[in-house]
Short mmCIF file of C-alpha atoms in Angstrom, two decimals:
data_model
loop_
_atom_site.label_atom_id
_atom_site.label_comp_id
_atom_site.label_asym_id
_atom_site.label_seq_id
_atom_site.Cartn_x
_atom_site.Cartn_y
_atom_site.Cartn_z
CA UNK A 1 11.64 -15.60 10.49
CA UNK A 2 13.73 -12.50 11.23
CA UNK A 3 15.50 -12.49 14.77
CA UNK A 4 14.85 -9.85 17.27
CA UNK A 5 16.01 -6.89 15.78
CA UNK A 6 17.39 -3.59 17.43
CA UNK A 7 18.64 0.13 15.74
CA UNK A 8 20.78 1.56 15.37
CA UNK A 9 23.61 -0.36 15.83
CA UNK A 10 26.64 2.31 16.75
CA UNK A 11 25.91 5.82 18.11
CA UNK A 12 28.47 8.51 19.05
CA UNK A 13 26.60 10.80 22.02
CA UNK A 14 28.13 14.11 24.12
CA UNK A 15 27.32 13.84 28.12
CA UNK A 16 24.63 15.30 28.66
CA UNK A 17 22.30 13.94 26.20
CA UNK A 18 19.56 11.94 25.79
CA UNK A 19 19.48 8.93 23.67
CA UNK A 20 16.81 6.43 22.34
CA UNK A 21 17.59 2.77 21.58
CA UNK A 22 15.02 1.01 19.92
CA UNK A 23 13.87 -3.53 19.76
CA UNK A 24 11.43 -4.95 18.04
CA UNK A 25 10.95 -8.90 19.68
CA UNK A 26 10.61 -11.70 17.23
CA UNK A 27 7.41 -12.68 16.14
CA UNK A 28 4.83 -13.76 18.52
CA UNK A 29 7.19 -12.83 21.52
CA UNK A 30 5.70 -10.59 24.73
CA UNK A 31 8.58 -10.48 26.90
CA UNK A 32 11.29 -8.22 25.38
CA UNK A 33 14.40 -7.28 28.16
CA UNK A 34 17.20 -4.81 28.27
CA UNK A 35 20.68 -5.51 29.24
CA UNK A 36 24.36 -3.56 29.44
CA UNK A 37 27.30 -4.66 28.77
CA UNK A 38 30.08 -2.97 29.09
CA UNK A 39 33.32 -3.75 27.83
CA UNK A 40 35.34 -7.29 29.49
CA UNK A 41 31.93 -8.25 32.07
CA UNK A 42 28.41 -10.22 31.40
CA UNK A 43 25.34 -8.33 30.29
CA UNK A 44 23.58 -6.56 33.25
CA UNK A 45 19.81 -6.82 33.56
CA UNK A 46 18.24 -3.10 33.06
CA UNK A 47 14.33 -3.85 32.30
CA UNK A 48 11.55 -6.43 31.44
CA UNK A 49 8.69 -5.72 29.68
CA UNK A 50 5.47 -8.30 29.17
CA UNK A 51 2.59 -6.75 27.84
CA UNK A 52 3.23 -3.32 27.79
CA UNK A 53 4.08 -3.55 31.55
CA UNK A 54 7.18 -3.26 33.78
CA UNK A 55 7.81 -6.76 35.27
CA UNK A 56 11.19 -6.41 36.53
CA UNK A 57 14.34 -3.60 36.87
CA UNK A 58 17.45 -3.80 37.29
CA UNK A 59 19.73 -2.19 39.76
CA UNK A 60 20.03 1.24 37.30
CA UNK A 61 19.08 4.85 38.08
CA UNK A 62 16.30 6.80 37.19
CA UNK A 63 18.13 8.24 33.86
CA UNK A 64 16.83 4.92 32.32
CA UNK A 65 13.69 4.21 31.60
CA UNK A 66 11.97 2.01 29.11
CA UNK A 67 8.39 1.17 27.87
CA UNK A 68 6.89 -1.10 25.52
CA UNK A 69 4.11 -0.94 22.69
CA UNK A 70 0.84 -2.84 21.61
CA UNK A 71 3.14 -4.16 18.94
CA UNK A 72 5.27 -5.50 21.49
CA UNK A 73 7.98 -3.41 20.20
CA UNK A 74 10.11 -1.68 23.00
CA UNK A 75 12.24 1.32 23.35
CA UNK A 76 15.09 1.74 26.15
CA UNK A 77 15.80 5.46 27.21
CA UNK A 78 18.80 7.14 28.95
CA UNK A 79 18.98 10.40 30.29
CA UNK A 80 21.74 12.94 30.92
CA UNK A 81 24.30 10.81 29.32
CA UNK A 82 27.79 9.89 31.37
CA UNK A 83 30.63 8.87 30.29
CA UNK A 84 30.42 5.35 32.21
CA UNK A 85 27.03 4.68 29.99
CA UNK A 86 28.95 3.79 26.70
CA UNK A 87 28.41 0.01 26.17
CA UNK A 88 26.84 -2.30 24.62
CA UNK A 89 22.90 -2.33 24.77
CA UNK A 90 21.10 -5.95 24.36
CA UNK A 91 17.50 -6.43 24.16
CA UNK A 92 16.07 -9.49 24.31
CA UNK A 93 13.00 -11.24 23.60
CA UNK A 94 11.27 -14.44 24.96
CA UNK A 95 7.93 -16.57 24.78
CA UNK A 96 7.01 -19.41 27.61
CA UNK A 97 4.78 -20.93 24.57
CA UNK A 98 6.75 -20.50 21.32
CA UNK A 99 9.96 -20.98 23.12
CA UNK A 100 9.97 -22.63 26.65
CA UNK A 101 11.58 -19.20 27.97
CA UNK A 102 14.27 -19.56 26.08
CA UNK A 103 15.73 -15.90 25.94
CA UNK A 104 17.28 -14.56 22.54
CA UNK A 105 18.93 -11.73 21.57
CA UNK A 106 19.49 -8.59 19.01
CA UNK A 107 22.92 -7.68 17.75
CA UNK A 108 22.85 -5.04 20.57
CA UNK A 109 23.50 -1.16 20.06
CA UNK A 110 27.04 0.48 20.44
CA UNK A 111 26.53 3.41 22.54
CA UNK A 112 29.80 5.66 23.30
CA UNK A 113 29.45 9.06 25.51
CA UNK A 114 32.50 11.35 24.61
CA UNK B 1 19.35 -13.96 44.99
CA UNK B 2 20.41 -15.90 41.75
CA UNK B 3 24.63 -15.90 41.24
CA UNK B 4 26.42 -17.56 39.01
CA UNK B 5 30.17 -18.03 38.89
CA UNK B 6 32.96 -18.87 36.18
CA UNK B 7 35.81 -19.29 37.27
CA UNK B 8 38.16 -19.51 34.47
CA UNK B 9 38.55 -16.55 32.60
CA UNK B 10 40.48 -18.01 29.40
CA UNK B 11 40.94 -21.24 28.23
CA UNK B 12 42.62 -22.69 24.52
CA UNK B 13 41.87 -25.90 22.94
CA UNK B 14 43.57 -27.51 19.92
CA UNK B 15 41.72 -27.50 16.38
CA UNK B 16 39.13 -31.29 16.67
CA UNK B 17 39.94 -31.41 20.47
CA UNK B 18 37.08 -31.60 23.20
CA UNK B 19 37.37 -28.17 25.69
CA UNK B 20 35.06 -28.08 28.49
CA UNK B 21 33.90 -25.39 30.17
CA UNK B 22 32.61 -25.14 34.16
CA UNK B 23 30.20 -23.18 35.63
CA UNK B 24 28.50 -22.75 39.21
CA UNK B 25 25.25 -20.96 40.38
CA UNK B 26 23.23 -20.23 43.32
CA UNK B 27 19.75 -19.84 43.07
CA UNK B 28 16.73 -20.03 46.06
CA UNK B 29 14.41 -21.55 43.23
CA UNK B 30 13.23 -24.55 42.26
CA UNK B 31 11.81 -23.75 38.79
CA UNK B 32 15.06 -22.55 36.69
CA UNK B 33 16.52 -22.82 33.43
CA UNK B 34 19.88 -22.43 32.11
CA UNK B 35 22.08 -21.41 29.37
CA UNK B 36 25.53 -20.96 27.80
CA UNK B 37 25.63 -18.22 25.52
CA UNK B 38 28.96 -17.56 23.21
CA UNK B 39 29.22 -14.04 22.26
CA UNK B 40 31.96 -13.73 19.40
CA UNK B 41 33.83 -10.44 18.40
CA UNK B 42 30.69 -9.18 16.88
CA UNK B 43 29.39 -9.19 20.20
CA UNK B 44 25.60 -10.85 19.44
CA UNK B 45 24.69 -13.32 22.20
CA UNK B 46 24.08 -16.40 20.52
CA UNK B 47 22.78 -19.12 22.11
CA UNK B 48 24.26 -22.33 22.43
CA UNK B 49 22.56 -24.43 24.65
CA UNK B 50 19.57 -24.78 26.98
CA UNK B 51 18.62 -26.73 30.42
CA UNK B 52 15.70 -26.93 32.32
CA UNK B 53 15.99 -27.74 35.59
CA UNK B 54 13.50 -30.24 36.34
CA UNK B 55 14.86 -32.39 33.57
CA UNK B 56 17.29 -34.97 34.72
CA UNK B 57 18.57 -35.63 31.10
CA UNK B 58 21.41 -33.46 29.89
CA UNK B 59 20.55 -31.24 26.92
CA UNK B 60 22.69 -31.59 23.54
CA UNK B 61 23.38 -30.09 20.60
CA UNK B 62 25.24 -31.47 17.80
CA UNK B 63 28.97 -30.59 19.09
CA UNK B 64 27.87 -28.95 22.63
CA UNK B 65 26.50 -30.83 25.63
CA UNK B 66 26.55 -30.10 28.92
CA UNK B 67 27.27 -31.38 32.46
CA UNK B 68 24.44 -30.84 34.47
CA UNK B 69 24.64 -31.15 38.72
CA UNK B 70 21.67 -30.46 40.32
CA UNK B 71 22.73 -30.76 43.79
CA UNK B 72 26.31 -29.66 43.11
CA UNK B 73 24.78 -26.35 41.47
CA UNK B 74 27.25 -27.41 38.73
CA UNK B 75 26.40 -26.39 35.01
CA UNK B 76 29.62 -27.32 32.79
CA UNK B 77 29.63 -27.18 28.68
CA UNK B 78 31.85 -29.47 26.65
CA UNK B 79 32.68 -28.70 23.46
CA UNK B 80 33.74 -31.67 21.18
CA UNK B 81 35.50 -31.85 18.12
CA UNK B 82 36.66 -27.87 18.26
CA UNK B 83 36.54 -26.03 15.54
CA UNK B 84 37.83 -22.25 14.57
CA UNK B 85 35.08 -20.78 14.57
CA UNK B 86 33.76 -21.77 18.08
CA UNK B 87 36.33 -19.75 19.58
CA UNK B 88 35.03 -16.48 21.55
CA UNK B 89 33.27 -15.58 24.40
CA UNK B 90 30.87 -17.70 26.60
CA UNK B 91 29.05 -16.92 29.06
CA UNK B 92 26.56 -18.94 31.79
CA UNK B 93 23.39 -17.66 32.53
CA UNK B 94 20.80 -18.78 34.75
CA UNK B 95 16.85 -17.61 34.53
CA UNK B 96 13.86 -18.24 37.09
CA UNK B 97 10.75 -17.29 36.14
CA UNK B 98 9.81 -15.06 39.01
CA UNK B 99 13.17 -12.89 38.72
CA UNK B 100 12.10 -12.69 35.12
CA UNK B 101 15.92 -12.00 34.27
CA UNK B 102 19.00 -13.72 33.37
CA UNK B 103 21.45 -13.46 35.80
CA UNK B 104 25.07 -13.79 33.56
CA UNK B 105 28.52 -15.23 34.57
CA UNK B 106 31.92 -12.96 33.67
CA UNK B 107 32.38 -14.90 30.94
CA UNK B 108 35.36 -17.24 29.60
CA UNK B 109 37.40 -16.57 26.32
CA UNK B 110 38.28 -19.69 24.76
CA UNK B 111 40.96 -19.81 21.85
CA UNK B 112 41.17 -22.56 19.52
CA UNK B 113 44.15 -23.35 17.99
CA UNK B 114 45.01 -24.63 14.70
#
């Protein structure tokens, strides 16, 4: 069974811009969470999702946002890009029944902001 | 509000030694579980190891077990038999259910030498 799953794995953005990172949960997982983690510290909680709904945030500002589809797939956005948003981007997935809330995760996204 | 707290940043361990590896946390709940992740240079979380916290019996798996102090808020992970390729990052993590969110320690790098 494949893993959660999350593209692409390394993108180069300016300041300014807008980026979209994308997770797809493994199979027969609702919950599907965002973390950052930048370089040398522990992942930092961003968002959860459980169907399709917000169920939790993370101390980040409004230039993130996040939502999540019938498929259970989810999508992370950042606005106006800054310099101090390059880092790694984790999304998780977990299931109370499949997995007794055991959380796993993708190989993450490489984001750097020149 | 859930903490949790490693307090040794870098450790090293001979090649077939044992290593272990401490960890505190703070948490206001009673229904909690928690993890050690290792995270090597690729930077995927992988999962190591799991505890729930109503179970008195401490979880193991294969080379890992852990250490697991309920009323000491004490979480440790010893690693037994080393081998190369366990050395990289690991990190703590504690979840409760209502948070819905892992809460992550700094992280420890442990080198093991040949």
């Amino acid at each position: 069974d494949a893993g959660v799953t999350q593209s692409p794995t390394h993108l180069i953005k300016t300041r300014g811009q807008h980026v979209t990172l994308r997770c797809s949960p493994i199979s027969g997982h609702k919950s599907v969470s965002w973390y950052q983690q930048v370089l040398g510290q522990g992942p930092q909680f961003i968002f959860q999702y459980y169907e399709k709904e917000e169920r939790g945030r993370g101390n980040f500002p409004d230039r993130f946002s996040a939502r999540q589809f019938p498929n259970y797939s989810s999508e992370l956005n950042v606005n106006a890009l800054l310099l101090g948003d390059s880092a790694l981007y984790l999304c998780a997935s977990r299931s109370r029944l499949i997995s007794g809330n055991t959380i796993y995760f993708g190989e993450g996204s490489w984001l750097t902001v020149v | 509000a859930q903490t949790v707290t490693q307090s040794q940043p870098e450790m090293s361990v001979q090649e077939a030694e044992t290593v272990t590896l401490s960890c505190t946390y703070d948490t206001s709940e009673s229904d909690y579980y928690l993890f050690w992740y290792k995270q090597p240079p690729s930077r995927q979380m992988i999962l190591v190891i799991r505890q729930e916290a109503y179970k008195q019996q401490n979880a193991t798996e294969n080379r890992f077990s852990v250490n697991f102090q309920k009323a000491a808020k004490s979480f440790s992970l010893k690693i037994s038999d080393s081998q190369l390729g366990d050395a990289a990052m690991y990190f703590c993590a504690s979840y409760q259910g209502g948070s819905e969110k892992l809460v992550f320690g700094k992280g420890m790098k442990l080198t093991v030498n040949p």
